[in-house]
Tab-separated table of C-alpha atoms and ligand atoms in Angstrom:
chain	number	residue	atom	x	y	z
A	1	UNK	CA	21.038	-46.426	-5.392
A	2	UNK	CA	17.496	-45.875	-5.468
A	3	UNK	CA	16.055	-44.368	-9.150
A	4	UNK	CA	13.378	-42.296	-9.658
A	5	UNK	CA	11.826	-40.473	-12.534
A	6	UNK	CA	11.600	-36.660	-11.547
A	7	UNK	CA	13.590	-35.137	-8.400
A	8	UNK	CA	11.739	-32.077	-7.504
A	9	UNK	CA	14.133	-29.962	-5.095
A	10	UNK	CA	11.926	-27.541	-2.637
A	11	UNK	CA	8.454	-27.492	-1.596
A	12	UNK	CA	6.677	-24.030	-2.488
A	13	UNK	CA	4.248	-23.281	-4.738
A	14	UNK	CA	6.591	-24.078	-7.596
A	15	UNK	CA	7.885	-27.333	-6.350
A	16	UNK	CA	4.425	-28.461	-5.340
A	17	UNK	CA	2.860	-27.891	-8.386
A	18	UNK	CA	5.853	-29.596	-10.408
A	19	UNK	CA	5.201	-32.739	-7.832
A	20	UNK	CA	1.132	-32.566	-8.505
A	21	UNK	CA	1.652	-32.358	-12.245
A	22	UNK	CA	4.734	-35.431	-12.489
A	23	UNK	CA	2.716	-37.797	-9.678
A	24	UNK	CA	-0.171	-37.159	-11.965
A	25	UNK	CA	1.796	-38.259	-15.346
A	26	UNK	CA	2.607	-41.504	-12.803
A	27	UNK	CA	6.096	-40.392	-12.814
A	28	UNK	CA	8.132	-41.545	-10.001
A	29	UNK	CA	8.480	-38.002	-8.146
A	30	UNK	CA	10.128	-37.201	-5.048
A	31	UNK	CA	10.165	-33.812	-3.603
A	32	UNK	CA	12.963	-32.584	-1.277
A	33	UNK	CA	12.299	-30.144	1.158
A	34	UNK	CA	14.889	-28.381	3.622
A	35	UNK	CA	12.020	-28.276	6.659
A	36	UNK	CA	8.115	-28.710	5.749
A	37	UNK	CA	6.446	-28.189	2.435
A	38	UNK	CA	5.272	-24.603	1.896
A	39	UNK	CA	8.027	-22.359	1.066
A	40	UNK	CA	8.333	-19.159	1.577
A	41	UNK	CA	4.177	-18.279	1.532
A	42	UNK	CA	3.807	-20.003	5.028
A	43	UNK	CA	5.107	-16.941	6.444
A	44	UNK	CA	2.279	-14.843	4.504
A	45	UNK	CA	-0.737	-13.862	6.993
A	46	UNK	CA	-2.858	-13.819	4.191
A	47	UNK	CA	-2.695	-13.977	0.454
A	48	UNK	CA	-5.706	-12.246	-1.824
A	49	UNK	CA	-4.489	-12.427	-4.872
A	50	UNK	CA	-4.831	-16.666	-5.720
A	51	UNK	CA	-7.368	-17.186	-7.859
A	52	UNK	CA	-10.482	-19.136	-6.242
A	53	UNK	CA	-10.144	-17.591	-2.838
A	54	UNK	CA	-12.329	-14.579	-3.226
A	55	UNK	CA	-11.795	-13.678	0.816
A	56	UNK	CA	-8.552	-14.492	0.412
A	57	UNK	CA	-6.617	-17.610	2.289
A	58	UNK	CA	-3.632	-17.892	4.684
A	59	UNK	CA	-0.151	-18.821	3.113
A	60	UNK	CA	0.016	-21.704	5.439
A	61	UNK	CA	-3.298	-23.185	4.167
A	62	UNK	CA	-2.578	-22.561	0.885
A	63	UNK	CA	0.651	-23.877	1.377
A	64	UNK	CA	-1.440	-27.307	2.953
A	65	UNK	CA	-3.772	-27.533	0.218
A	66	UNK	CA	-0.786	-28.236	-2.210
A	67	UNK	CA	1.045	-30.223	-0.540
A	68	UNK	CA	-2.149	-32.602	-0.119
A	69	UNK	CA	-2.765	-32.451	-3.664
A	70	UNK	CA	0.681	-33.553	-5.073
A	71	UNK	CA	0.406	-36.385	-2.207
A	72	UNK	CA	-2.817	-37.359	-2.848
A	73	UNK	CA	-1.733	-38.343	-6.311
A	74	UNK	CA	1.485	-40.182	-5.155
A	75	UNK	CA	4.487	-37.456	-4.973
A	76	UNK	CA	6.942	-38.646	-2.081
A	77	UNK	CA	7.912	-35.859	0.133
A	78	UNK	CA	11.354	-36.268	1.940
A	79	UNK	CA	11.126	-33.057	4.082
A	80	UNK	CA	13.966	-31.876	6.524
A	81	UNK	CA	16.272	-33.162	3.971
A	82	UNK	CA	18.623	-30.195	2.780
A	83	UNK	CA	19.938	-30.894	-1.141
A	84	UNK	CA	23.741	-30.580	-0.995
A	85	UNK	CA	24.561	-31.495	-4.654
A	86	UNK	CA	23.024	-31.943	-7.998
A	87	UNK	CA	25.443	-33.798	-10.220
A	88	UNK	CA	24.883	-35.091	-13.777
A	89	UNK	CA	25.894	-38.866	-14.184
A	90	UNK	CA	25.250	-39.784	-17.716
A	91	UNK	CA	22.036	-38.212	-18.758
A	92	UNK	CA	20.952	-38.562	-14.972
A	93	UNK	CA	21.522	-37.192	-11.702
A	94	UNK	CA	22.971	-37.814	-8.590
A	95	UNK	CA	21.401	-35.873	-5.860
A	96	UNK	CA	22.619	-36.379	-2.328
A	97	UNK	CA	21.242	-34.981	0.494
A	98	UNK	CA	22.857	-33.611	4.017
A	99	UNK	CA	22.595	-36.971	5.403
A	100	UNK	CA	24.713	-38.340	2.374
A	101	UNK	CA	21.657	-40.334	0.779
A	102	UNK	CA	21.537	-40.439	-2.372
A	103	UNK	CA	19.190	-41.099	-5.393
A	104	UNK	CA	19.709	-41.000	-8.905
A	105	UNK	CA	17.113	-38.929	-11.051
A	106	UNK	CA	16.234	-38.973	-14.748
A	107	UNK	CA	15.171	-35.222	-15.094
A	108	UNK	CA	15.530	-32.806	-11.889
A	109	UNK	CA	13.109	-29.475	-11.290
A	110	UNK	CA	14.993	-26.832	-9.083
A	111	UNK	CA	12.356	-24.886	-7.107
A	112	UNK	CA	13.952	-23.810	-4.255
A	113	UNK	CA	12.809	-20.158	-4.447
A	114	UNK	CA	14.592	-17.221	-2.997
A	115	UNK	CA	15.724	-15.783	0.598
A	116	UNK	CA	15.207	-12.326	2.326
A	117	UNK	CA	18.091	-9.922	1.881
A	118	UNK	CA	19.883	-8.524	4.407
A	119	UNK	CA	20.222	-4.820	5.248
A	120	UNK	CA	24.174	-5.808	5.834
A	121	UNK	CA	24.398	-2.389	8.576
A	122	UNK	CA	25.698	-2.239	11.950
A	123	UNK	CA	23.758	-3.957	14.679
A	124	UNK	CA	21.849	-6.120	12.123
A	125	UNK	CA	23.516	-9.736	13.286
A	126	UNK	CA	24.162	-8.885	16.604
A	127	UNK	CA	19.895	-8.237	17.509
A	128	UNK	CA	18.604	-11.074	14.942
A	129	UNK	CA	15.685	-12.345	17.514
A	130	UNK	CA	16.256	-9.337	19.754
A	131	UNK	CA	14.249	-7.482	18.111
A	132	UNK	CA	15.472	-7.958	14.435
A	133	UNK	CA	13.061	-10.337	11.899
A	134	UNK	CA	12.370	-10.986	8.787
A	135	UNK	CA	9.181	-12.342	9.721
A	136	UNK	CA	6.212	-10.425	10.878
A	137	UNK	CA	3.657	-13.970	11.016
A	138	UNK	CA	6.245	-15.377	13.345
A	139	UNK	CA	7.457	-12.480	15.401
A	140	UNK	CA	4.469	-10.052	15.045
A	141	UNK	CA	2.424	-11.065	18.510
A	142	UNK	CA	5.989	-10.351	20.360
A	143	UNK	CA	5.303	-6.702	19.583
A	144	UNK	CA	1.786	-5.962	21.261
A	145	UNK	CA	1.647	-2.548	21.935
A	146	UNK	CA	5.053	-1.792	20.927
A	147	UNK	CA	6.444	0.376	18.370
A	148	UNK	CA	8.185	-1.461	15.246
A	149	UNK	CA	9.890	0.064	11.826
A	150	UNK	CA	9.093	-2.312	8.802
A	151	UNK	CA	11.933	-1.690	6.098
A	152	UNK	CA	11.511	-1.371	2.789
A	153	UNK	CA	8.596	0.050	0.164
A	154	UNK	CA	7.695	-3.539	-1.785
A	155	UNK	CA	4.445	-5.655	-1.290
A	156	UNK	CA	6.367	-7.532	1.028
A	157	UNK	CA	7.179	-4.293	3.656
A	158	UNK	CA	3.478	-2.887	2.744
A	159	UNK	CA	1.642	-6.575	3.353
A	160	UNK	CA	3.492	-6.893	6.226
A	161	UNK	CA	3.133	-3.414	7.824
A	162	UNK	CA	-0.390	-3.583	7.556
A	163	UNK	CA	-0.320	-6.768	9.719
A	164	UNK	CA	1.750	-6.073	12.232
A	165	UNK	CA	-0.481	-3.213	12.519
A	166	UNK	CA	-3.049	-5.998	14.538
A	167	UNK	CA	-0.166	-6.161	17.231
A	168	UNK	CA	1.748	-2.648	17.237
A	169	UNK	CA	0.419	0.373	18.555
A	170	UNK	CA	2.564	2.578	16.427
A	171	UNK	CA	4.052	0.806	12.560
A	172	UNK	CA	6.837	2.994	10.665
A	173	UNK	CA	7.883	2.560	7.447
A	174	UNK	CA	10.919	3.556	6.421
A	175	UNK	CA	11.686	3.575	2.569
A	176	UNK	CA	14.398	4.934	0.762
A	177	UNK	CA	12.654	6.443	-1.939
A	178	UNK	CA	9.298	9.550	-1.167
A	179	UNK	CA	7.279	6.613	-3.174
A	180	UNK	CA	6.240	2.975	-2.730
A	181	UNK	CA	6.736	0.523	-4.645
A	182	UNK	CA	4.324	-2.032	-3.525
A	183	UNK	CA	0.447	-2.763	-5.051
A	184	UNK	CA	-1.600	0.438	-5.417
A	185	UNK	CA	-4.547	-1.289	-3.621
A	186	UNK	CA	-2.273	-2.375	-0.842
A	187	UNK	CA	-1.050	1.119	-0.624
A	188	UNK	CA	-4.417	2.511	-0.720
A	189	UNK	CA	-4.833	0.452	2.593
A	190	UNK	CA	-1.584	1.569	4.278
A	191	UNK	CA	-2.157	5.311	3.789
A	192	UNK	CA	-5.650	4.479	5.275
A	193	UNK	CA	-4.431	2.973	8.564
A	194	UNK	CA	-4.372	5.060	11.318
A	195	UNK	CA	-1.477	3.225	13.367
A	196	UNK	CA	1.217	3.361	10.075
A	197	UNK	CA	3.368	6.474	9.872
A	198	UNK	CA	5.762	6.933	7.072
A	199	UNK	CA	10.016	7.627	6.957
A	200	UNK	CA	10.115	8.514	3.445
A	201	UNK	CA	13.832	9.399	1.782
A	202	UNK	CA	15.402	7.453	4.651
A	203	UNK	CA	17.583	4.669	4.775
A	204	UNK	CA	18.960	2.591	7.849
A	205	UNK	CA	22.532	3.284	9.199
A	206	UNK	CA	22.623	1.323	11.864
A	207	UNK	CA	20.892	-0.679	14.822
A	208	UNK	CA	20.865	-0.077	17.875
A	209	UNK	CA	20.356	-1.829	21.250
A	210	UNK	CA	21.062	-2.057	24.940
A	211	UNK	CA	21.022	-5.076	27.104
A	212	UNK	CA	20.335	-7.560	24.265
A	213	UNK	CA	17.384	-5.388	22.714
A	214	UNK	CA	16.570	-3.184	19.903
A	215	UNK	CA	16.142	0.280	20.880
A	216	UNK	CA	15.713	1.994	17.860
A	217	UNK	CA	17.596	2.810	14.465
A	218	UNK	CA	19.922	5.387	13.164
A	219	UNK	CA	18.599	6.837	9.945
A	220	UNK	CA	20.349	8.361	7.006
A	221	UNK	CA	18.481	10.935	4.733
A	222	UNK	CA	18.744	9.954	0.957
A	223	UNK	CA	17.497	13.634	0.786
A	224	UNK	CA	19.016	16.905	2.309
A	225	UNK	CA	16.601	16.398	5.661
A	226	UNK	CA	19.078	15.246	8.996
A	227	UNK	CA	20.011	12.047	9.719
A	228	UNK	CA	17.556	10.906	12.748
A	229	UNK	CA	17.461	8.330	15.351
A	230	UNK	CA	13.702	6.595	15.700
A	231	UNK	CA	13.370	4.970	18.829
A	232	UNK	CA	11.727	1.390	18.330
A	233	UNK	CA	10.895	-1.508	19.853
A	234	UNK	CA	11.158	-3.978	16.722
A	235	UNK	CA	12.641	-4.006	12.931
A	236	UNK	CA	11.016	-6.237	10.317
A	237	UNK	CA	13.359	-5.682	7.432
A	238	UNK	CA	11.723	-6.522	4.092
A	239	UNK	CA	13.907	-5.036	1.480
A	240	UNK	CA	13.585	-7.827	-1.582
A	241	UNK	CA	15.267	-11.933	-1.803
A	242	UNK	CA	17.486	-13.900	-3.285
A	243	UNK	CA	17.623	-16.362	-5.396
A	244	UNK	CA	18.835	-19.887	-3.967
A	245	UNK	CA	20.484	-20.809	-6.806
A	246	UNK	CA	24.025	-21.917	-5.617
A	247	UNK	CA	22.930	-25.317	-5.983
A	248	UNK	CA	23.363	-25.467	-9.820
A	249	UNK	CA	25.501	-22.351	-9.775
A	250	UNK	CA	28.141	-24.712	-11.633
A	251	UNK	CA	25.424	-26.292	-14.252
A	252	UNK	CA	23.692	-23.731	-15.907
A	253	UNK	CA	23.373	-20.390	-16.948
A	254	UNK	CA	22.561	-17.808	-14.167
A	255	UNK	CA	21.665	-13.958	-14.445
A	256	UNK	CA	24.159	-11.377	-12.939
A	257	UNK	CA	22.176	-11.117	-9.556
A	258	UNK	CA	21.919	-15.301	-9.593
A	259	UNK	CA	18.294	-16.027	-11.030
A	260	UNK	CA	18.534	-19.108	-12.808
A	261	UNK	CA	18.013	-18.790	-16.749
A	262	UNK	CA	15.068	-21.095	-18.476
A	263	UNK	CA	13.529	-21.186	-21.616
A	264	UNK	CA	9.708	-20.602	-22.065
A	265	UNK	CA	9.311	-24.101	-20.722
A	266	UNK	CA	11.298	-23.614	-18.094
A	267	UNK	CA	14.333	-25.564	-19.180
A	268	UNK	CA	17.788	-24.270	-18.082
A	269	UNK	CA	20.882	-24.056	-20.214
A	270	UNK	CA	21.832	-27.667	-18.697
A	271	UNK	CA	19.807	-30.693	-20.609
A	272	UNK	CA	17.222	-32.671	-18.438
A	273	UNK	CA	17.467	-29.732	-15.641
A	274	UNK	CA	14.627	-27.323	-15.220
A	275	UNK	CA	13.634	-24.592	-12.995
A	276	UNK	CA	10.274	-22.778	-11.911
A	277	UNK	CA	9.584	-20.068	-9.437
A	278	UNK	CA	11.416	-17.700	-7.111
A	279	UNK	CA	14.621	-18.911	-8.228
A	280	UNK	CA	14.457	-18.375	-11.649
A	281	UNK	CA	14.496	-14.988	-13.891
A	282	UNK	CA	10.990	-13.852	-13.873
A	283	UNK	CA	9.003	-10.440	-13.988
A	284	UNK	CA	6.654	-11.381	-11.774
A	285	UNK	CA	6.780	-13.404	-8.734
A	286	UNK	CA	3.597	-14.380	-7.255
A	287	UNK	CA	2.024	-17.652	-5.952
A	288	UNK	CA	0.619	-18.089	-9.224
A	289	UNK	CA	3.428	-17.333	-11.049
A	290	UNK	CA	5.179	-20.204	-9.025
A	291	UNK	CA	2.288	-22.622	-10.070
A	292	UNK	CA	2.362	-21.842	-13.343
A	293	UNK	CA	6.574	-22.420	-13.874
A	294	UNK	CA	5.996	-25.402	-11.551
A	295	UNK	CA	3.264	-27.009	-13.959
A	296	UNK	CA	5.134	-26.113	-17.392
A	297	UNK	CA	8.832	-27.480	-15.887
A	298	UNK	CA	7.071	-31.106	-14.842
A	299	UNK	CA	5.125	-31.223	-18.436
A	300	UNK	CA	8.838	-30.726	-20.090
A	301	UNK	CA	10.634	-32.576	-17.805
A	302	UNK	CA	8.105	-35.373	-18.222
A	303	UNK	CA	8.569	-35.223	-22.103
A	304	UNK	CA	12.115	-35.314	-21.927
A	305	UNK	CA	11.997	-38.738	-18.882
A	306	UNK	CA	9.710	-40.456	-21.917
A	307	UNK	CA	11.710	-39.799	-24.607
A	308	UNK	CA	14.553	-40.874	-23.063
A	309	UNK	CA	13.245	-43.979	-22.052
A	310	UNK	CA	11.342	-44.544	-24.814
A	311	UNK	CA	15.038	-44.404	-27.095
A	312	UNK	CA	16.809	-46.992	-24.679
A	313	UNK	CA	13.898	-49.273	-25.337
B	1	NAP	P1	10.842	-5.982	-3.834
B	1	NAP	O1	9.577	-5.897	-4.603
B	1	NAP	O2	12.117	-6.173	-4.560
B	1	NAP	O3	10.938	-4.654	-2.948
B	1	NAP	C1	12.063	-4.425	-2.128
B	1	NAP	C2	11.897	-3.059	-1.480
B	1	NAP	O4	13.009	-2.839	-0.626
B	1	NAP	C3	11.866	-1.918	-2.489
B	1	NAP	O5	10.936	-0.940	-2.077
B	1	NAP	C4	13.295	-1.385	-2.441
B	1	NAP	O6	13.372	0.011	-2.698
B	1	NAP	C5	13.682	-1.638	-1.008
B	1	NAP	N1	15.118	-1.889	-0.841
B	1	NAP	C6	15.906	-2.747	-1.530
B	1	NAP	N2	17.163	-2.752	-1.034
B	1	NAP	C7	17.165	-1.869	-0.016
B	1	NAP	C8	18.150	-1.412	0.898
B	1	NAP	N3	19.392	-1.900	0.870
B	1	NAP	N4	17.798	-0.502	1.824
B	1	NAP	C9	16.528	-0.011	1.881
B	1	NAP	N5	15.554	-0.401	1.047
B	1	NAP	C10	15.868	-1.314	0.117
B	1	NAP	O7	10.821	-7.165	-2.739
B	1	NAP	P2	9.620	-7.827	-1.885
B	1	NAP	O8	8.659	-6.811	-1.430
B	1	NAP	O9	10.313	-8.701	-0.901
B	1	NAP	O10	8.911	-8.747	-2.959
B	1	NAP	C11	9.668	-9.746	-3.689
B	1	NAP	C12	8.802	-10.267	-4.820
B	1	NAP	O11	7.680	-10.980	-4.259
B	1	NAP	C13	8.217	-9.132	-5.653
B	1	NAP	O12	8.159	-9.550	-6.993
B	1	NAP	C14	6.819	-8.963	-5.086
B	1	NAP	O13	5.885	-8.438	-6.013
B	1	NAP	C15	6.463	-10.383	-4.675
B	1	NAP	N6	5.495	-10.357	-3.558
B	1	NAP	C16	4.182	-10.320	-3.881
B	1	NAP	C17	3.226	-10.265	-2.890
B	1	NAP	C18	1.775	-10.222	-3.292
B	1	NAP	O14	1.473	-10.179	-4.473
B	1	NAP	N7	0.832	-10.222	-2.376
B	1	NAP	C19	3.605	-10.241	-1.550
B	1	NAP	C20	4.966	-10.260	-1.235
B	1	NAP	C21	5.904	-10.303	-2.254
B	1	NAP	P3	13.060	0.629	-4.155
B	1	NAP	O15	11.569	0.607	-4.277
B	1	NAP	O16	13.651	1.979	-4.077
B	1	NAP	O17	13.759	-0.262	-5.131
């Protein structure tokens, strides 16, 4: 079985940045990567908020840039290859992959982020691509001149609103609460746009369609207003993620809602196992933030590959 130094499992931000900062060290570093490096930022029209892009760049460039960093500097990228299990064997680990190849790693970095939620209502499977997404960068152009609902009250539904808004002719959101939660300056920009219209106190009961296509939702009030139905073309439902943690759900320490618990350095409860990112439990969670966990888990995991090596002689 092939050995290598750090196996870094998933390509965003945090996993990139963990492969840049190992590859660097000259640490044998291979990054695995259920389709292509990027993570969940590829599906993010535009992100302002990374530091040295004062006009801002697209999550798929940004999401380039890395990736050709860590390669540049000799990280291997094994991309369509799904991580089944992570087991310890020794002070190592065994990690085999959906096509049952396996390599055995001294220290492994768990960055495989989070995954929308579902609303988990009537209606929701059955018009998935009918007029149900979760993307608005993939599915947005299918709406031109259309009328969509974005769920949800989070940078995510506000971001997202705002550019669907290039496409739509009318953009509703609907948010459970009379406030948002998202970024005051992204707010600021949504209450400014003249095609965005507001559901406030209103969550979704169900979806509705005829002849394989969305035709609108059925709306509960979380207030004493009626229940409605809003006739729609599209739903982009944005109500928070989850962590993909079920990977080392039997290893280490997880929160009640499944974030992965680290130390400041970002080492789990299991020894020689770390974690940075989405899936881990974390205030904030921002490109940066990724980065930054991504950076600090390689340094440690680095420290604990030499010292390990350095004992056995
Ligand atoms: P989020 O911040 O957790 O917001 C989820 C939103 O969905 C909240 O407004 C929540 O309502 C609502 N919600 C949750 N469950 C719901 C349900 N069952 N029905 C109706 N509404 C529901 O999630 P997110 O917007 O996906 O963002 C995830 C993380 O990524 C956050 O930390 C966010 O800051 C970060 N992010 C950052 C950026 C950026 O900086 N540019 C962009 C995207 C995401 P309540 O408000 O009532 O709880």
């Amino acid at each position: 079985m092939e050995t290598i130094d750090i196996a870094v499992i998933g390509g965003g931000p945090a996993g990139l940045t963990a492969a840049l900062y190992a590859a660097r060290a000259r640490a044998k570093t291979v990054v695995f990567e259920t389709a292509l490096p990027g993570g969940q930022i590829v599906t993010t029209d535009h992100v302002e908020n990374y530091p040295a892009f004062p006009e801002g760049i697209s999550g798929a460039e940004l999401a380039d840039l890395m990736y050709r960093q860590a390669e540049r500097f000799g990280a291997e990228f094994r991309t369509f290859a799904s991580v089944e299990h992570i087991e310890p064997s020794d002070l190592d680990f065994i990690i085999t992959d959906s096509e049952g190849q396996q390599v055995l790693a001294h220290s492994a970095i768990l960055a495989t982020g989070a995954v929308p939620k579902k609303l988990g209502v009537p209606g929701e499977a059955e018009f998935t691509g009918r007029g149900v997404s979760w993307c608005a960068t993939c599915d947005g152009a299918l709406f031109r001149d259309k009328t969509v609902a974005v769920i949800g009250g989070g940078d995510a539904a506000v971001e997202e609103a705002l550019f669907l808004t290039k496409f739509a002719t009318r953009v509703w959101i609907v948010h459970r609460r009379d406030e948002l939660r998202a970024t005051k300056c992204i707010q600021e920009r949504c209450f400014e746009n003249e095609k965005i219209s507001f559901k406030w106190s209103r969550v979704v009961a169900e979806i509705k369609g005829a002849e394989g296509k969305v035709t609108g939702i059925q709306l509960s009030a979380t207030n004493d207003e009626p229940d409605e139905f809003l006739p729609l073309d599209g739903i982009f439902i944005f109500v928070g993620v989850e962590p993909r943690s079920s990977l080392v759900a039997d290893l280490c320490d997880l929160d009640d809602a499944g974030y992965v618990k680290i130390d400041h350095s970002g080492l789990t409860s299991y020894p020689g196992l770390y974690a940075a990112g989405d899936v881990t439990v974390s205030d904030l969670k921002q490109v940066i933030t990724a980065a930054s966990g991504g950076a600090s888990a390689a340094f440690e995991a680095l420290k604990y590959v030499d010292d390990r090596l350095c004992s056995i002689g």
